[in-house]
Amino acid sequence: MIYRFRIILDTEEDVFRDIEIEQDATLEQFHNVITQSFGFDGTEMASFYISDDQWTQGEEISLFDMSEGNQPVRLMNETTLIDVVNEASPKLIYIYDFLSMWTFLVELAEISEYENGMEYPNVMFIHGQIPDHAPEKEFKSDESMDFDEGNEDFMDLDEYDDLGFDENWN
């Protein structure tokens, strides 16, 4: 089967690519097609994240294992599209270049039959130009209160007497 995806750059302007790729392609192959279709050189770190209908970032599937053995992480070259995307769970978040945070919303638009004579992956449609710089992200806390407001475990570091150590320790 062939998966048809729409990959949308998370920006105010409409910038997206429609890509066809085989369902048994790895996420690393998909990553390569995405970076090429948006004009990136593909040399930066990247990850896919499984997502729900509200685009909540879930489990990470990384290009490289940077965990240093602490916790095993799923890798793109070991994970196929059919392993993580289907009609019931059609969304992924893709982040390219963790310094710039190029963020893409990836959605399975259609599952179709393989067409004889067609080469896959296939960039079907290109809309919009990628901006010179990644769109700014506004990171918000889940809570709207100050860090110490209502937090009984908060310690005011200006109150040295309560820290319980000798100031002249050296």
PDB file of C-alpha atoms in Angstrom:
ATOM      1  CA  MET A   1       0.000   0.000   0.000  1.00  0.00           C
ATOM      2  CA  ILE A   2       0.986   3.606  -0.539  1.00  0.00           C
ATOM      3  CA  TYR A   3       0.590   6.283   2.119  1.00  0.00           C
ATOM      4  CA  ARG A   4      -0.187   9.816   0.989  1.00  0.00           C
ATOM      5  CA  PHE A   5       0.841  12.444   3.513  1.00  0.00           C
ATOM      6  CA  ARG A   6       0.453  16.182   3.843  1.00  0.00           C
ATOM      7  CA  ILE A   7       3.414  17.715   5.672  1.00  0.00           C
ATOM      8  CA  ILE A   8       2.622  21.235   6.893  1.00  0.00           C
ATOM      9  CA  LEU A   9       5.196  23.672   8.250  1.00  0.00           C
ATOM     10  CA  ASP A  10       3.860  25.062  11.541  1.00  0.00           C
ATOM     11  CA  THR A  11       3.761  28.721  10.477  1.00  0.00           C
ATOM     12  CA  GLU A  12       1.206  31.396   9.645  1.00  0.00           C
ATOM     13  CA  GLU A  13       1.890  31.126   5.920  1.00  0.00           C
ATOM     14  CA  ASP A  14       0.620  28.099   4.014  1.00  0.00           C
ATOM     15  CA  VAL A  15       3.700  25.957   3.379  1.00  0.00           C
ATOM     16  CA  PHE A  16       3.189  22.257   2.776  1.00  0.00           C
ATOM     17  CA  ARG A  17       4.185  19.251   0.714  1.00  0.00           C
ATOM     18  CA  ASP A  18       2.109  16.252  -0.347  1.00  0.00           C
ATOM     19  CA  ILE A  19       4.192  13.091  -0.458  1.00  0.00           C
ATOM     20  CA  GLU A  20       3.460   9.505  -1.487  1.00  0.00           C
ATOM     21  CA  ILE A  21       5.589   6.788   0.093  1.00  0.00           C
ATOM     22  CA  GLU A  22       5.348   3.036   0.597  1.00  0.00           C
ATOM     23  CA  GLN A  23       3.854   1.961   3.926  1.00  0.00           C
ATOM     24  CA  ASP A  24       6.862  -0.226   4.706  1.00  0.00           C
ATOM     25  CA  ALA A  25       9.363   2.616   4.239  1.00  0.00           C
ATOM     26  CA  THR A  26      11.340   3.509   7.357  1.00  0.00           C
ATOM     27  CA  LEU A  27      10.888   6.788   9.142  1.00  0.00           C
ATOM     28  CA  GLU A  28      14.482   7.569   8.179  1.00  0.00           C
ATOM     29  CA  GLN A  29      13.532   7.279   4.505  1.00  0.00           C
ATOM     30  CA  PHE A  30      10.500   9.490   5.167  1.00  0.00           C
ATOM     31  CA  HIS A  31      12.728  11.998   7.005  1.00  0.00           C
ATOM     32  CA  ASN A  32      15.032  12.131   3.953  1.00  0.00           C
ATOM     33  CA  VAL A  33      12.125  12.820   1.590  1.00  0.00           C
ATOM     34  CA  ILE A  34      10.736  15.547   3.869  1.00  0.00           C
ATOM     35  CA  THR A  35      14.087  17.333   4.253  1.00  0.00           C
ATOM     36  CA  GLN A  36      14.740  17.224   0.508  1.00  0.00           C
ATOM     37  CA  SER A  37      11.240  18.413  -0.397  1.00  0.00           C
ATOM     38  CA  PHE A  38      11.595  21.444   1.889  1.00  0.00           C
ATOM     39  CA  GLY A  39      15.142  22.221   0.717  1.00  0.00           C
ATOM     40  CA  PHE A  40      17.087  21.241   3.844  1.00  0.00           C
ATOM     41  CA  ASP A  41      20.457  19.533   3.558  1.00  0.00           C
ATOM     42  CA  GLY A  42      19.446  16.815   6.040  1.00  0.00           C
ATOM     43  CA  THR A  43      22.521  17.183   8.264  1.00  0.00           C
ATOM     44  CA  GLU A  44      20.679  18.312  11.415  1.00  0.00           C
ATOM     45  CA  MET A  45      19.177  16.171  14.175  1.00  0.00           C
ATOM     46  CA  ALA A  46      15.501  15.305  13.753  1.00  0.00           C
ATOM     47  CA  SER A  47      12.726  13.343  15.444  1.00  0.00           C
ATOM     48  CA  PHE A  48       9.203  12.208  14.776  1.00  0.00           C
ATOM     49  CA  TYR A  49       6.660  12.203  17.588  1.00  0.00           C
ATOM     50  CA  ILE A  50       3.509  10.147  17.633  1.00  0.00           C
ATOM     51  CA  SER A  51       0.571  12.523  17.983  1.00  0.00           C
ATOM     52  CA  ASP A  52      -3.093  12.449  18.874  1.00  0.00           C
ATOM     53  CA  ASP A  53      -5.942  14.381  17.217  1.00  0.00           C
ATOM     54  CA  GLN A  54      -5.060  17.568  19.154  1.00  0.00           C
ATOM     55  CA  TRP A  55      -1.411  17.437  17.983  1.00  0.00           C
ATOM     56  CA  THR A  56      -0.149  16.520  21.437  1.00  0.00           C
ATOM     57  CA  GLN A  57       3.470  15.393  21.265  1.00  0.00           C
ATOM     58  CA  GLY A  58       3.808  11.760  22.303  1.00  0.00           C
ATOM     59  CA  GLU A  59       6.523   9.109  22.005  1.00  0.00           C
ATOM     60  CA  GLU A  60       9.729  10.202  20.271  1.00  0.00           C
ATOM     61  CA  ILE A  61      11.275   8.316  17.368  1.00  0.00           C
ATOM     62  CA  SER A  62      14.752   9.720  16.895  1.00  0.00           C
ATOM     63  CA  LEU A  63      17.201   9.852  14.006  1.00  0.00           C
ATOM     64  CA  PHE A  64      20.076   8.874  16.344  1.00  0.00           C
ATOM     65  CA  ASP A  65      20.238   7.348  19.800  1.00  0.00           C
ATOM     66  CA  MET A  66      21.416  10.188  22.049  1.00  0.00           C
ATOM     67  CA  SER A  67      20.182   8.567  25.265  1.00  0.00           C
ATOM     68  CA  GLU A  68      23.651   7.264  26.255  1.00  0.00           C
ATOM     69  CA  GLY A  69      22.034   4.000  27.359  1.00  0.00           C
ATOM     70  CA  ASN A  70      19.779   5.607  29.982  1.00  0.00           C
ATOM     71  CA  GLN A  71      16.477   4.731  28.348  1.00  0.00           C
ATOM     72  CA  PRO A  72      16.057   2.917  25.067  1.00  0.00           C
ATOM     73  CA  VAL A  73      14.695   5.127  22.314  1.00  0.00           C
ATOM     74  CA  ARG A  74      13.010   4.118  19.094  1.00  0.00           C
ATOM     75  CA  LEU A  75      15.054   4.899  16.018  1.00  0.00           C
ATOM     76  CA  MET A  76      13.859   6.017  12.593  1.00  0.00           C
ATOM     77  CA  ASN A  77      15.902   3.422  10.720  1.00  0.00           C
ATOM     78  CA  GLU A  78      14.267   0.616  12.751  1.00  0.00           C
ATOM     79  CA  THR A  79      10.687   1.883  12.558  1.00  0.00           C
ATOM     80  CA  THR A  80       8.446   1.668   9.497  1.00  0.00           C
ATOM     81  CA  LEU A  81       5.565   3.985   8.697  1.00  0.00           C
ATOM     82  CA  ILE A  82       3.024   1.177   9.116  1.00  0.00           C
ATOM     83  CA  ASP A  83       4.382   0.657  12.672  1.00  0.00           C
ATOM     84  CA  VAL A  84       3.322   4.161  13.768  1.00  0.00           C
ATOM     85  CA  VAL A  85       0.724   5.509  11.328  1.00  0.00           C
ATOM     86  CA  ASN A  86      -2.668   4.148  10.343  1.00  0.00           C
ATOM     87  CA  GLU A  87      -6.214   5.394   9.712  1.00  0.00           C
ATOM     88  CA  ALA A  88      -7.013   5.370  13.448  1.00  0.00           C
ATOM     89  CA  SER A  89      -3.790   7.232  14.325  1.00  0.00           C
ATOM     90  CA  PRO A  90      -2.925   9.340  11.264  1.00  0.00           C
ATOM     91  CA  LYS A  91      -0.807  12.148  12.811  1.00  0.00           C
ATOM     92  CA  LEU A  92       2.864  12.683  13.548  1.00  0.00           C
ATOM     93  CA  ILE A  93       4.875  15.716  14.551  1.00  0.00           C
ATOM     94  CA  TYR A  94       8.244  16.087  12.841  1.00  0.00           C
ATOM     95  CA  ILE A  95      10.947  18.376  14.225  1.00  0.00           C
ATOM     96  CA  TYR A  96      14.046  19.152  12.204  1.00  0.00           C
ATOM     97  CA  ASP A  97      17.092  20.965  13.642  1.00  0.00           C
ATOM     98  CA  PHE A  98      16.591  21.222  17.395  1.00  0.00           C
ATOM     99  CA  LEU A  99      18.357  24.597  17.523  1.00  0.00           C
ATOM    100  CA  SER A 100      15.987  26.199  15.008  1.00  0.00           C
ATOM    101  CA  MET A 101      12.998  23.956  15.823  1.00  0.00           C
ATOM    102  CA  TRP A 102      11.498  23.601  12.357  1.00  0.00           C
ATOM    103  CA  THR A 103       8.192  21.965  13.304  1.00  0.00           C
ATOM    104  CA  PHE A 104       5.970  20.109  10.865  1.00  0.00           C
ATOM    105  CA  LEU A 105       2.529  18.590  11.254  1.00  0.00           C
ATOM    106  CA  VAL A 106       2.396  15.306   9.339  1.00  0.00           C
ATOM    107  CA  GLU A 107      -0.970  13.780   8.526  1.00  0.00           C
ATOM    108  CA  LEU A 108      -1.904  10.658   6.639  1.00  0.00           C
ATOM    109  CA  ALA A 109      -4.378  11.860   4.025  1.00  0.00           C
ATOM    110  CA  GLU A 110      -5.027   8.644   2.119  1.00  0.00           C
ATOM    111  CA  ILE A 111      -4.003   5.009   1.739  1.00  0.00           C
ATOM    112  CA  SER A 112      -3.990   3.888  -1.870  1.00  0.00           C
ATOM    113  CA  GLU A 113      -2.875   1.040  -4.082  1.00  0.00           C
ATOM    114  CA  TYR A 114       0.582   0.885  -5.602  1.00  0.00           C
ATOM    115  CA  GLU A 115       0.549   2.233  -9.175  1.00  0.00           C
ATOM    116  CA  ASN A 116       2.606   0.308 -11.741  1.00  0.00           C
ATOM    117  CA  GLY A 117       5.343   2.409 -13.276  1.00  0.00           C
ATOM    118  CA  MET A 118       5.266   4.974 -10.456  1.00  0.00           C
ATOM    119  CA  GLU A 119       8.445   5.583  -8.452  1.00  0.00           C
ATOM    120  CA  TYR A 120       8.120   6.015  -4.707  1.00  0.00           C
ATOM    121  CA  PRO A 121       8.638   8.120  -2.726  1.00  0.00           C
ATOM    122  CA  ASN A 122       6.965  10.772  -4.823  1.00  0.00           C
ATOM    123  CA  VAL A 123       6.536  14.464  -4.027  1.00  0.00           C
ATOM    124  CA  MET A 124       3.068  15.044  -5.481  1.00  0.00           C
ATOM    125  CA  PHE A 125       2.510  18.702  -4.667  1.00  0.00           C
ATOM    126  CA  ILE A 126       4.519  21.649  -3.340  1.00  0.00           C
ATOM    127  CA  HIS A 127       2.868  24.753  -1.937  1.00  0.00           C
ATOM    128  CA  GLY A 128       4.618  27.788  -0.476  1.00  0.00           C
ATOM    129  CA  GLN A 129       8.211  28.712   0.144  1.00  0.00           C
ATOM    130  CA  ILE A 130       9.974  27.917   3.373  1.00  0.00           C
ATOM    131  CA  PRO A 131      10.969  31.107   5.247  1.00  0.00           C
ATOM    132  CA  ASP A 132      14.633  32.015   5.831  1.00  0.00           C
ATOM    133  CA  HIS A 133      14.318  31.257   9.548  1.00  0.00           C
ATOM    134  CA  ALA A 134      12.210  28.826  11.543  1.00  0.00           C
ATOM    135  CA  PRO A 135       8.981  30.369  12.879  1.00  0.00           C
ATOM    136  CA  GLU A 136       9.204  31.562  16.480  1.00  0.00           C
ATOM    137  CA  LYS A 137       7.627  29.232  19.006  1.00  0.00           C
ATOM    138  CA  GLU A 138       5.813  30.473  22.069  1.00  0.00           C
ATOM    139  CA  PHE A 139       6.235  28.007  24.884  1.00  0.00           C
ATOM    140  CA  LYS A 140       3.580  28.212  27.588  1.00  0.00           C
ATOM    141  CA  SER A 141       3.245  26.533  30.928  1.00  0.00           C
ATOM    142  CA  ASP A 142       0.247  24.336  31.612  1.00  0.00           C
ATOM    143  CA  GLU A 143      -0.370  26.401  34.712  1.00  0.00           C
ATOM    144  CA  SER A 144      -0.953  30.138  34.635  1.00  0.00           C
ATOM    145  CA  MET A 145       0.415  30.837  38.124  1.00  0.00           C
ATOM    146  CA  ASP A 146       3.899  31.924  39.165  1.00  0.00           C
ATOM    147  CA  PHE A 147       6.284  29.110  40.027  1.00  0.00           C
ATOM    148  CA  ASP A 148       6.202  29.745  43.764  1.00  0.00           C
ATOM    149  CA  GLU A 149       2.562  30.806  44.028  1.00  0.00           C
ATOM    150  CA  GLY A 150       0.601  28.040  45.689  1.00  0.00           C
ATOM    151  CA  ASN A 151       3.575  25.659  45.650  1.00  0.00           C
ATOM    152  CA  GLU A 152       4.197  24.555  49.219  1.00  0.00           C
ATOM    153  CA  ASP A 153       7.488  22.860  48.231  1.00  0.00           C
ATOM    154  CA  PHE A 154       8.953  26.111  46.860  1.00  0.00           C
ATOM    155  CA  MET A 155      12.004  27.341  48.750  1.00  0.00           C
ATOM    156  CA  ASP A 156      12.830  31.057  48.677  1.00  0.00           C
ATOM    157  CA  LEU A 157      16.587  31.094  48.162  1.00  0.00           C
ATOM    158  CA  ASP A 158      16.770  34.640  49.595  1.00  0.00           C
ATOM    159  CA  GLU A 159      16.040  33.200  53.042  1.00  0.00           C
ATOM    160  CA  TYR A 160      19.564  31.894  53.766  1.00  0.00           C
ATOM    161  CA  ASP A 161      18.879  31.175  57.443  1.00  0.00           C
ATOM    162  CA  ASP A 162      16.470  28.386  56.528  1.00  0.00           C
ATOM    163  CA  LEU A 163      18.860  26.545  54.181  1.00  0.00           C
ATOM    164  CA  GLY A 164      20.498  24.596  57.013  1.00  0.00           C
ATOM    165  CA  PHE A 165      24.197  24.953  56.211  1.00  0.00           C
ATOM    166  CA  ASP A 166      27.137  26.899  57.594  1.00  0.00           C
ATOM    167  CA  GLU A 167      27.837  29.973  55.457  1.00  0.00           C
ATOM    168  CA  ASN A 168      31.534  29.802  56.383  1.00  0.00           C
ATOM    169  CA  TRP A 169      32.023  26.187  55.375  1.00  0.00           C
ATOM    170  CA  ASN A 170      35.355  26.752  53.642  1.00  0.00           C
TER     171      ASN A 170
END
